[in-house]
XYZ file of C-alpha atoms in Angstrom:
618
model
C -27.121 28.703 -0.127
C -25.729 30.289 -3.275
C -23.117 28.456 -5.334
C -19.780 30.247 -5.076
C -16.996 29.742 -7.605
C -13.807 28.542 -5.962
C -10.845 30.321 -7.543
C -8.444 27.884 -9.212
C -4.727 28.481 -9.287
C -3.765 28.415 -12.959
C -0.368 26.959 -13.879
C 1.002 30.448 -14.435
C -0.129 31.713 -11.035
C 1.006 28.551 -9.278
C 4.477 28.437 -10.853
C 5.422 32.082 -11.388
C 3.615 33.999 -8.664
C 4.530 31.524 -5.953
C 5.172 33.271 -2.611
C 8.712 33.224 -1.270
C 7.757 31.126 1.738
C 6.669 28.175 -0.398
C 10.095 26.697 -1.134
C 11.274 26.807 2.492
C 7.939 25.375 3.622
C 8.195 22.581 1.070
C 11.750 21.819 2.181
C 10.585 21.591 5.798
C 7.701 19.322 4.796
C 9.929 16.941 2.848
C 12.639 16.929 5.521
C 10.051 16.214 8.209
C 8.521 13.441 6.110
C 11.941 11.896 5.542
C 12.686 11.995 9.267
C 9.305 10.451 10.112
C 9.778 7.591 7.669
C 13.549 7.007 8.015
C 14.446 7.443 11.695
C 15.026 4.078 13.416
C 13.740 2.332 10.306
C 15.631 -0.884 10.966
C 13.794 -1.407 14.287
C 11.253 -3.488 12.360
C 13.951 -5.926 11.291
C 12.968 -7.739 8.125
C 9.409 -6.329 8.472
C 7.503 -8.543 6.013
C 10.042 -11.365 5.740
C 8.069 -12.855 2.840
C 9.111 -9.948 0.612
C 12.519 -9.516 2.275
C 13.425 -13.095 1.367
C 12.354 -12.440 -2.227
C 14.541 -9.320 -2.274
C 17.408 -11.463 -0.963
C 16.762 -13.951 -3.768
C 16.762 -11.125 -6.305
C 20.155 -9.990 -5.026
C 21.538 -13.474 -5.696
C 19.857 -14.313 -9.009
C 18.745 -12.046 -11.861
C 16.136 -14.616 -12.879
C 14.738 -14.560 -9.346
C 14.761 -10.755 -9.491
C 12.842 -10.664 -12.770
C 10.181 -13.179 -11.785
C 9.920 -12.193 -8.118
C 10.961 -15.628 -6.886
C 10.811 -16.477 -3.211
C 14.176 -18.227 -3.472
C 17.298 -17.825 -5.583
C 16.903 -21.386 -6.918
C 13.651 -20.198 -8.560
C 11.236 -22.744 -7.173
C 8.179 -20.479 -6.748
C 7.366 -16.765 -6.945
C 5.610 -14.507 -4.485
C 1.883 -14.117 -5.039
C 2.162 -10.669 -6.691
C 3.668 -9.160 -9.783
C 7.229 -8.137 -8.894
C 7.662 -4.395 -9.543
C 8.125 -3.582 -5.845
C 10.623 -6.438 -5.577
C 12.557 -5.026 -8.509
C 13.209 -1.886 -6.478
C 14.091 -3.795 -3.304
C 16.251 -6.239 -5.230
C 18.277 -3.444 -6.808
C 18.705 -1.820 -3.410
C 20.008 -5.051 -1.886
C 22.386 -5.516 -4.796
C 23.776 -2.029 -4.213
C 23.867 -1.969 -0.402
C 23.867 -5.604 0.612
C 21.080 -7.768 2.011
C 20.009 -6.155 5.276
C 16.894 -4.663 6.811
C 17.937 -1.112 5.951
C 18.477 -1.782 2.240
C 15.109 -3.551 2.052
C 13.100 -0.843 3.840
C 14.729 2.406 2.671
C 13.217 2.306 -0.852
C 9.708 2.414 0.627
C 10.600 5.336 2.898
C 11.940 7.254 -0.090
C 8.764 6.403 -1.990
C 6.880 8.039 0.875
C 8.884 11.243 0.502
C 8.344 11.120 -3.250
C 4.611 10.581 -2.784
C 4.402 13.620 -0.523
C 6.175 15.776 -3.083
C 4.108 14.494 -6.013
C 0.869 15.090 -4.141
C 1.990 18.621 -3.317
C 2.839 19.240 -6.975
C -0.450 17.786 -8.202
C -2.649 19.792 -5.844
C -0.599 22.962 -6.435
C -1.408 22.846 -10.148
C -5.121 23.112 -9.498
C -5.463 24.806 -6.124
C -2.242 26.640 -5.313
C 0.851 26.056 -3.213
C -0.817 26.420 0.186
C -3.337 23.697 -0.630
C -0.553 21.514 -1.995
C 1.505 21.912 1.171
C -1.436 21.085 3.401
C -2.330 18.045 1.275
C 1.253 16.797 1.471
C 1.286 17.316 5.231
C -1.942 15.375 5.668
C -0.601 12.492 3.577
C 2.574 12.329 5.663
C 0.525 12.390 8.860
C -1.814 9.575 7.849
C -1.172 6.504 10.046
C -1.617 4.017 7.202
C 0.968 5.939 5.190
C 3.492 5.930 8.046
C 2.935 2.201 8.417
C 3.411 1.321 4.750
C 6.231 3.745 3.952
C 8.193 2.185 6.829
C 7.390 -1.336 5.645
C 8.197 -3.434 2.580
C 4.790 -4.301 1.170
C 4.103 -3.373 -2.485
C 1.477 -0.774 -1.465
C 4.196 1.883 -1.124
C 5.122 1.691 -4.806
C 1.455 1.454 -5.759
C 0.624 4.730 -3.975
C 3.597 6.535 -5.528
C 2.644 5.420 -9.040
C -1.035 6.285 -8.642
C -0.209 9.796 -7.438
C 2.103 10.105 -10.442
C -0.845 9.081 -12.629
C -3.007 11.788 -11.045
C -0.265 14.379 -11.610
C 0.043 13.424 -15.278
C -3.731 13.574 -15.683
C -3.863 17.073 -14.196
C -1.147 18.198 -16.594
C -2.981 16.548 -19.475
C -6.248 18.324 -18.641
C -4.584 21.754 -18.628
C -3.944 21.791 -22.378
C -5.580 18.562 -23.571
C -2.179 16.893 -23.798
C -2.317 13.294 -25.053
C 1.337 12.687 -24.105
C 0.689 13.532 -20.466
C -2.410 11.342 -20.521
C -0.410 8.457 -21.988
C 2.145 8.895 -19.199
C -0.721 8.612 -16.713
C -1.627 5.320 -18.356
C 1.971 4.116 -18.079
C 1.998 4.963 -14.358
C -1.202 2.986 -13.777
C 0.165 0.107 -15.840
C 3.271 -0.111 -13.707
C 1.005 0.189 -10.681
C -0.530 -3.063 -11.920
C 2.950 -4.588 -11.879
C 3.165 -3.546 -8.214
C -0.228 -4.784 -6.962
C -2.205 -6.019 -9.906
C -5.875 -5.055 -10.403
C -6.028 -2.713 -7.405
C -4.158 -0.156 -9.504
C -7.104 0.060 -11.886
C -9.492 1.404 -9.226
C -8.372 4.968 -10.037
C -8.977 4.649 -13.780
C -12.665 5.693 -13.713
C -11.808 8.927 -11.883
C -8.869 9.838 -14.115
C -10.752 9.032 -17.309
C -13.913 10.884 -16.268
C -11.985 13.991 -15.257
C -10.269 14.180 -18.627
C -13.477 13.445 -20.498
C -15.259 16.280 -18.697
C -12.619 18.981 -18.486
C -9.980 18.699 -21.201
C -10.186 21.820 -23.442
C -10.663 20.034 -26.756
C -13.643 18.646 -28.703
C -15.289 15.457 -27.490
C -13.957 13.357 -30.351
C -10.376 14.212 -29.507
C -10.975 13.616 -25.834
C -12.227 10.110 -26.587
C -9.287 9.490 -28.908
C -6.816 10.637 -26.255
C -8.471 8.373 -23.677
C -8.225 5.419 -26.049
C -4.512 6.106 -26.431
C -4.074 6.281 -22.667
C -5.912 2.973 -22.273
C -3.517 1.490 -24.791
C -0.633 2.803 -22.683
C -2.103 1.046 -19.650
C -2.419 -2.222 -21.537
C 1.112 -2.097 -22.962
C 2.836 -1.023 -19.731
C 1.059 -3.738 -17.739
C 0.701 -6.375 -20.441
C 4.311 -6.690 -21.589
C 5.215 -8.551 -18.409
C 2.163 -10.802 -18.638
C 3.162 -11.654 -22.195
C 6.776 -12.422 -21.283
C 5.750 -14.742 -18.454
C 3.133 -16.470 -20.627
C 5.617 -17.060 -23.467
C 8.511 -18.131 -21.237
C 8.722 -21.961 -21.084
C 7.149 -23.037 -17.802
C 9.883 -25.601 -17.199
C 12.502 -22.821 -17.274
C 10.884 -20.412 -14.833
C 9.567 -20.565 -11.266
C 6.028 -21.622 -10.500
C 3.651 -18.622 -10.285
C 2.869 -18.453 -6.580
C -0.739 -17.861 -5.560
C -2.133 -19.446 -8.724
C -3.593 -22.900 -9.090
C -2.569 -23.236 -12.749
C 0.977 -21.780 -12.879
C -0.448 -18.802 -14.771
C 0.011 -15.102 -14.136
C -3.344 -14.449 -15.783
C -4.938 -16.941 -13.416
C -3.364 -15.131 -10.478
C -4.496 -11.771 -11.856
C -8.151 -12.621 -12.277
C -8.476 -15.292 -9.599
C -6.698 -15.155 -6.250
C -5.653 -11.516 -6.676
C -8.565 -10.460 -8.858
C -12.288 -11.020 -8.762
C -11.858 -13.505 -5.929
C -10.988 -10.539 -3.709
C -14.407 -9.074 -4.513
C -16.556 -12.197 -4.263
C -14.602 -14.052 -1.584
C -14.413 -17.098 -3.866
C -10.605 -17.388 -3.855
C -9.195 -20.801 -4.603
C -6.233 -21.360 -2.322
C -7.226 -18.762 0.249
C -6.867 -19.569 3.926
C -9.822 -18.242 5.906
C -12.329 -15.782 4.522
C -14.684 -17.040 1.872
C -18.135 -16.018 0.788
C -20.144 -14.000 3.251
C -17.524 -11.613 4.509
C -15.112 -14.012 6.170
C -12.395 -11.341 6.187
C -14.366 -8.952 8.353
C -17.811 -7.416 8.300
C -18.615 -5.800 4.980
C -20.771 -2.729 4.644
C -20.889 1.025 4.402
C -19.100 1.623 7.714
C -16.374 -0.973 7.358
C -13.680 1.703 7.101
C -14.774 3.037 10.506
C -14.592 -0.380 12.149
C -12.009 -1.320 14.738
C -9.697 -2.987 12.203
C -9.371 -0.215 9.630
C -10.337 3.066 11.262
C -7.003 3.758 12.939
C -5.180 3.825 9.651
C -7.420 6.127 7.603
C -10.709 7.258 9.194
C -9.502 10.404 11.002
C -10.201 12.794 8.116
C -12.419 10.573 5.984
C -15.710 12.305 6.973
C -14.116 15.714 6.378
C -12.962 14.539 2.934
C -16.488 13.490 1.989
C -17.821 16.850 3.194
C -15.112 18.620 1.190
C -16.077 16.689 -1.934
C -19.754 17.526 -1.620
C -19.112 21.201 -0.858
C -16.606 21.535 -3.670
C -18.992 20.096 -6.237
C -21.697 22.479 -5.023
C -19.491 25.537 -5.154
C -18.278 24.694 -8.680
C -21.626 23.607 -10.138
C -21.844 26.724 -12.348
C -18.199 26.773 -13.369
C -17.180 26.236 -17.019
C -16.689 22.702 -18.257
C -12.914 23.095 -18.232
C -12.716 24.394 -14.649
C -9.616 22.949 -13.011
C -10.978 22.983 -9.490
C -13.876 20.775 -10.477
C -11.687 18.445 -12.524
C -9.505 17.988 -9.448
C -12.604 17.151 -7.411
C -13.554 14.525 -9.976
C -10.064 12.994 -9.798
C -9.737 12.852 -6.033
C -13.415 12.313 -5.298
C -13.719 9.509 -7.834
C -10.524 7.940 -6.503
C -11.883 8.085 -2.955
C -15.400 6.861 -3.670
C -14.531 3.951 -5.976
C -11.721 2.658 -3.766
C -13.688 3.120 -0.537
C -16.753 1.320 -1.917
C -14.667 -1.609 -3.151
C -12.838 -1.891 0.179
C -16.105 -1.633 2.088
C -17.886 -4.432 0.258
C -15.193 -6.832 -0.979
C -15.764 -10.275 0.483
C -12.306 -11.738 -0.105
C -8.913 -11.128 1.460
C -8.495 -7.564 2.724
C -6.132 -6.194 5.342
C -6.208 -2.881 7.253
C -3.069 -1.538 5.577
C -4.820 -1.571 2.181
C -6.419 1.702 3.275
C -3.196 3.555 2.453
C -4.588 3.677 -1.090
C -7.237 6.126 0.171
C -4.733 8.469 1.811
C -3.776 10.612 -1.240
C -7.416 11.299 -2.099
C -8.345 12.160 1.481
C -5.317 14.440 1.813
C -5.952 16.222 -1.490
C -9.651 16.825 -0.795
C -9.186 18.069 2.767
C -6.098 20.140 1.954
C -7.748 21.827 -1.002
C -11.047 22.473 0.743
C -9.463 23.873 3.900
C -7.423 26.453 1.984
C -10.113 27.404 -0.516
C -12.845 27.725 2.097
C -10.578 29.843 4.284
C -10.049 32.205 1.355
C -13.835 32.435 0.963
C -14.537 32.699 4.696
C -16.396 35.996 4.291
C -19.121 34.076 2.523
C -21.498 32.511 5.101
C -21.815 29.297 3.096
C -18.045 28.779 2.976
C -17.654 29.664 6.652
C -20.429 27.223 7.531
C -18.825 24.336 5.625
C -15.431 25.107 7.138
C -16.960 25.215 10.608
C -18.791 21.955 10.001
C -15.628 20.271 8.773
C -13.707 21.232 11.908
C -16.515 20.031 14.164
C -16.837 16.792 12.234
C -13.090 16.152 12.466
C -13.048 16.873 16.210
C -15.924 14.458 16.839
C -14.390 11.779 14.599
C -11.055 12.114 16.381
C -12.726 11.843 19.765
C -14.660 8.712 18.797
C -11.542 7.001 17.449
C -9.285 8.010 20.318
C -11.584 6.755 23.071
C -11.208 3.305 21.520
C -7.629 3.466 22.860
C -8.341 4.290 26.547
C -4.850 3.305 27.705
C -3.037 5.459 25.149
C -2.809 9.231 25.790
C -6.234 9.460 27.511
C -6.030 13.269 27.732
C -5.858 13.699 23.971
C -9.451 12.822 23.056
C -11.221 15.406 25.273
C -8.600 18.066 24.478
C -9.139 17.718 20.722
C -12.897 17.612 21.096
C -13.029 20.826 23.140
C -10.493 22.685 20.997
C -12.127 21.551 17.783
C -15.645 22.539 18.756
C -14.442 25.925 19.982
C -12.607 26.481 16.690
C -15.690 25.428 14.742
C -17.900 27.943 16.561
C -15.324 30.702 16.149
C -14.950 30.027 12.405
C -18.681 30.406 11.964
C -18.384 33.966 13.335
C -15.079 34.698 11.613
C -16.342 38.009 10.156
C -16.542 39.471 13.640
C -12.905 38.739 14.486
C -9.892 40.951 13.859
C -6.939 39.993 11.678
C -4.726 38.730 14.490
C -7.560 36.733 16.033
C -8.363 35.241 12.638
C -4.771 34.068 12.213
C -4.794 32.533 15.666
C -8.022 30.798 14.772
C -6.430 29.413 11.618
C -3.631 27.917 13.707
C -6.131 26.403 16.139
C -8.091 24.956 13.235
C -4.976 23.344 11.754
C -4.057 21.865 15.116
C -7.551 20.408 15.423
C -7.342 19.038 11.913
C -3.965 17.345 12.340
C -3.553 16.604 16.054
C -5.242 13.209 16.272
C -4.073 11.774 12.971
C -0.607 13.227 13.574
C -0.297 11.746 17.068
C -1.470 8.343 15.857
C 0.949 8.543 12.932
C 3.919 9.307 15.172
C 2.910 6.420 17.430
C 2.737 4.161 14.375
C 6.191 5.233 13.216
C 7.619 4.693 16.703
C 6.290 1.115 16.889
C 8.262 -1.668 15.159
C 6.097 -3.795 12.895
C 6.676 -7.220 11.420
C 4.692 -10.116 10.061
C 2.296 -10.486 7.176
C -0.493 -8.190 8.425
C 0.826 -5.015 10.079
C -1.581 -2.576 11.705
C -1.318 1.171 12.295
C -1.240 2.583 15.776
C 0.741 2.512 19.027
C 2.147 -0.701 20.463
C -0.704 -0.954 22.975
C -3.175 -1.419 20.123
C -1.124 -3.533 17.741
C -3.136 -6.016 15.786
C -2.431 -9.480 14.450
C 0.936 -9.350 12.754
C 1.880 -6.090 14.472
C 4.829 -5.572 16.796
C 6.964 -8.678 16.914
C 4.566 -10.436 14.572
C 3.439 -14.016 14.902
C 6.290 -16.352 15.537
C 8.660 -13.611 16.593
C 11.534 -13.852 18.994
C 12.588 -16.780 21.097
C 15.412 -19.264 20.901
C 13.927 -20.721 17.759
C 10.510 -21.551 16.466
C 8.489 -22.159 13.374
C 6.389 -19.231 12.292
C 3.184 -20.806 11.039
C 1.199 -19.471 8.115
C 1.459 -15.721 8.738
C 4.413 -15.632 11.099
C 8.076 -15.837 10.198
C 10.214 -18.713 11.396
C 12.997 -17.656 13.774
C 15.723 -20.303 13.722
C 18.083 -20.604 16.654
C 21.877 -20.628 16.258
C 22.255 -24.426 15.979
C 19.601 -24.718 13.290
C 21.016 -21.728 11.442
C 24.474 -23.337 11.409
C 22.929 -26.579 10.166
C 21.207 -24.806 7.277
C 24.341 -22.970 6.180
C 25.938 -26.096 4.755
C 26.289 -25.537 0.971
C 26.054 -28.065 -1.836
C 22.323 -28.320 -2.505
C 19.870 -26.466 -4.740
C 17.751 -25.806 -1.655
C 19.285 -26.096 1.780
C 15.833 -26.965 3.096
C 12.141 -27.156 2.269
C 9.217 -26.273 4.497
C 5.503 -25.650 4.134
C 4.526 -21.997 3.572
C 6.456 -19.003 2.327
C 6.718 -17.215 5.674
C 8.371 -20.188 7.313
C 10.702 -20.553 4.350
C 11.535 -16.833 4.434
C 12.770 -16.931 8.016
C 15.046 -19.899 7.400
C 16.305 -18.444 4.132
C 17.124 -15.027 5.569
C 18.995 -16.635 8.451
C 20.997 -19.093 6.329
C 21.434 -16.921 3.222
C 20.735 -20.023 1.147
C 17.610 -20.935 -0.863
C 14.735 -22.586 1.010
C 11.855 -24.099 -0.952
C 8.405 -22.839 0.097
C 6.252 -25.933 -0.366
C 2.729 -24.890 -1.361
C 3.610 -21.198 -1.657
C 2.300 -18.522 0.710
C -0.734 -20.397 2.005
C 0.591 -23.918 1.554
C -2.222 -24.473 -0.959
C -0.436 -23.928 -4.277
C -0.010 -27.114 -6.352
C 3.792 -26.848 -6.310
C 5.709 -28.975 -5.997
C 3.707 -32.121 -6.573
C 4.631 -35.112 -4.467
C 6.313 -36.664 -7.499
C 8.330 -33.511 -8.166
C 9.389 -33.301 -4.546
C 10.423 -36.949 -4.521
C 12.484 -36.346 -7.651
C 14.195 -33.338 -6.037
C 15.052 -35.513 -3.047
C 16.267 -38.351 -5.275
C 18.535 -35.887 -7.115
C 19.987 -34.631 -3.836
C 18.620 -31.106 -4.418
C 17.017 -30.655 -0.965
C 18.997 -31.239 2.221
C 16.430 -30.857 5.010
C 12.692 -30.722 5.523
C 11.658 -28.491 8.430
C 8.506 -28.747 10.522
C 5.731 -31.281 10.963
C 3.636 -29.960 8.093
C 0.761 -27.578 7.781
C -0.279 -25.466 10.738
C -3.226 -24.014 8.799
C -4.987 -25.221 5.675
C -7.318 -23.606 3.217
C -10.674 -25.107 2.431
C -9.779 -25.000 -1.265
C -6.651 -25.397 -3.330
C -4.039 -28.110 -3.592
C -3.245 -30.518 -0.753
C 0.164 -31.410 -2.205
C 1.930 -29.751 0.716
C 0.166 -32.051 3.167
C 1.002 -35.071 1.014
C 4.667 -34.066 0.993
C 4.779 -33.459 4.743
C 3.164 -36.838 5.378
C 5.535 -38.635 2.997
C 8.577 -37.076 4.659
C 7.369 -37.983 8.151
C 6.670 -41.571 7.070
C 10.034 -42.123 5.443
C 12.653 -40.088 7.324
C 13.875 -39.887 10.892
C 12.853 -36.760 12.799
C 15.210 -34.870 15.080
C 14.681 -31.631 16.984
C 17.068 -28.708 16.609
C 16.392 -25.473 18.505
C 12.765 -26.500 18.933
C 12.173 -27.209 15.230
C 11.523 -30.669 13.773
C 14.200 -31.491 11.195
C 14.324 -34.310 8.658
C 17.611 -34.981 6.860
C 16.534 -35.949 3.339
C 20.031 -37.138 2.387
C 20.029 -40.085 4.814
């Protein structure tokens, strides 16, 4: 097979010689994406109540907004840096505290991500490739899940695509300013989801080092400047929190030492890789959060969100590198392959082998790379279809996608059972026809292109629409139709009912009598309870601060028993809710259990709407 140069769309060709149909097609893509992510958005209610309660707190207190506190009284923060909460908090300040104002920012981030991916791919591969990449991103189930939810992954994806766009612009003319902007985007990605943002840095740095049209010394200097931009844009917040007097700010949730650096490198850092996470509930060394290994992304937990086009993306990467192996060093097509391929490989390998906490929705971070690789390859290979090598790769990609779709769909035998065999047959027929494309007329070739696109998008698109049509709530949402919802999916743990405590990962749902009880003002915290999800439900219902004893997992060393007793002595906490811990970690503080035991030993318990209530003022 002879290496064939894939023609790159230079900035001039992409911007000036853009066909007339591009703008209308882009408008349709963005309008369709907006409809997919916005229609019936409030059906998920508070979605992840943990973050919704923090957004509520940010609407009531600027200090809570800045630190990402779980409550407006600033007892403890969420277990992430707060950039995503800054956006949600501003939205709730503008439009009031409701499900719509909490969720809309993420939906708009999804539309913005689609546009930015289109713009990034267009700069290197042309408008058609950009449109197809944007379409694939929008029709990725994990993307539909996250852009209709209020986890920080939505902002992370938007910022990382922005970083890729800036890197592409920087490579065009060796522009250090664009490269510094890429560093700023990654730095703020850190403020959204900490070290995960840095997984794209090797790909962005390598692409610039290889392809920027300037001498090596300048390339290294520009990369050093961009690294400085990353450090400054991420580090300023770390510095502020470290220098702020600990007694005058909330406890840093998720840490065992009230330190944002400890949270960064421990619970949310290297502990996610090794599984040695102090304060984690479940998991642990040896793959306690699911089987690790090369095929983890194709397992039952994660495949539905991302695996539909993952094999095709890997094939596209390999073929693209082969076809551009003789291209000049500064070739834009190859630099794009380095960006998206490096992004995909590094992130996929980390997700596949990390032994700590990992959830299926994390795979949304792979979606831009998969979409860019498949979108670019499909368009470029179609343009080169007269070459047998290109036609063979295109045919193989269609067949591979059809088989992958079939394998994933038959795992859902009760959902659209006709779809799997239909896609398999249509895809294999299209693959065979593409291989003999030279023998077809123009009209037949266009029909074949349509059939190929349908094969490419049908399964992932159907699963995405089903995901968007299914309400999701709880701490661990999963992509897919309601018949296949996972733990934390539709309804979520602890959902519904006259009133109930939510447990570790479920949100408490107080009944009307308990809600009325909690709405009595006059205390710093209207109540305290173990775990942030429980506290979130009570806080959202009462619109008053509720102290999350022990933070998210109930294993944070805040408050200590002595601190809690002092709060009670000062009349700062009205009620304690629940009998104590429903789940405990094998490591971390046991202060929450001490507090629950002390309350039960010293105060009279009553039951209100099915929830145990202790009045700490009597």
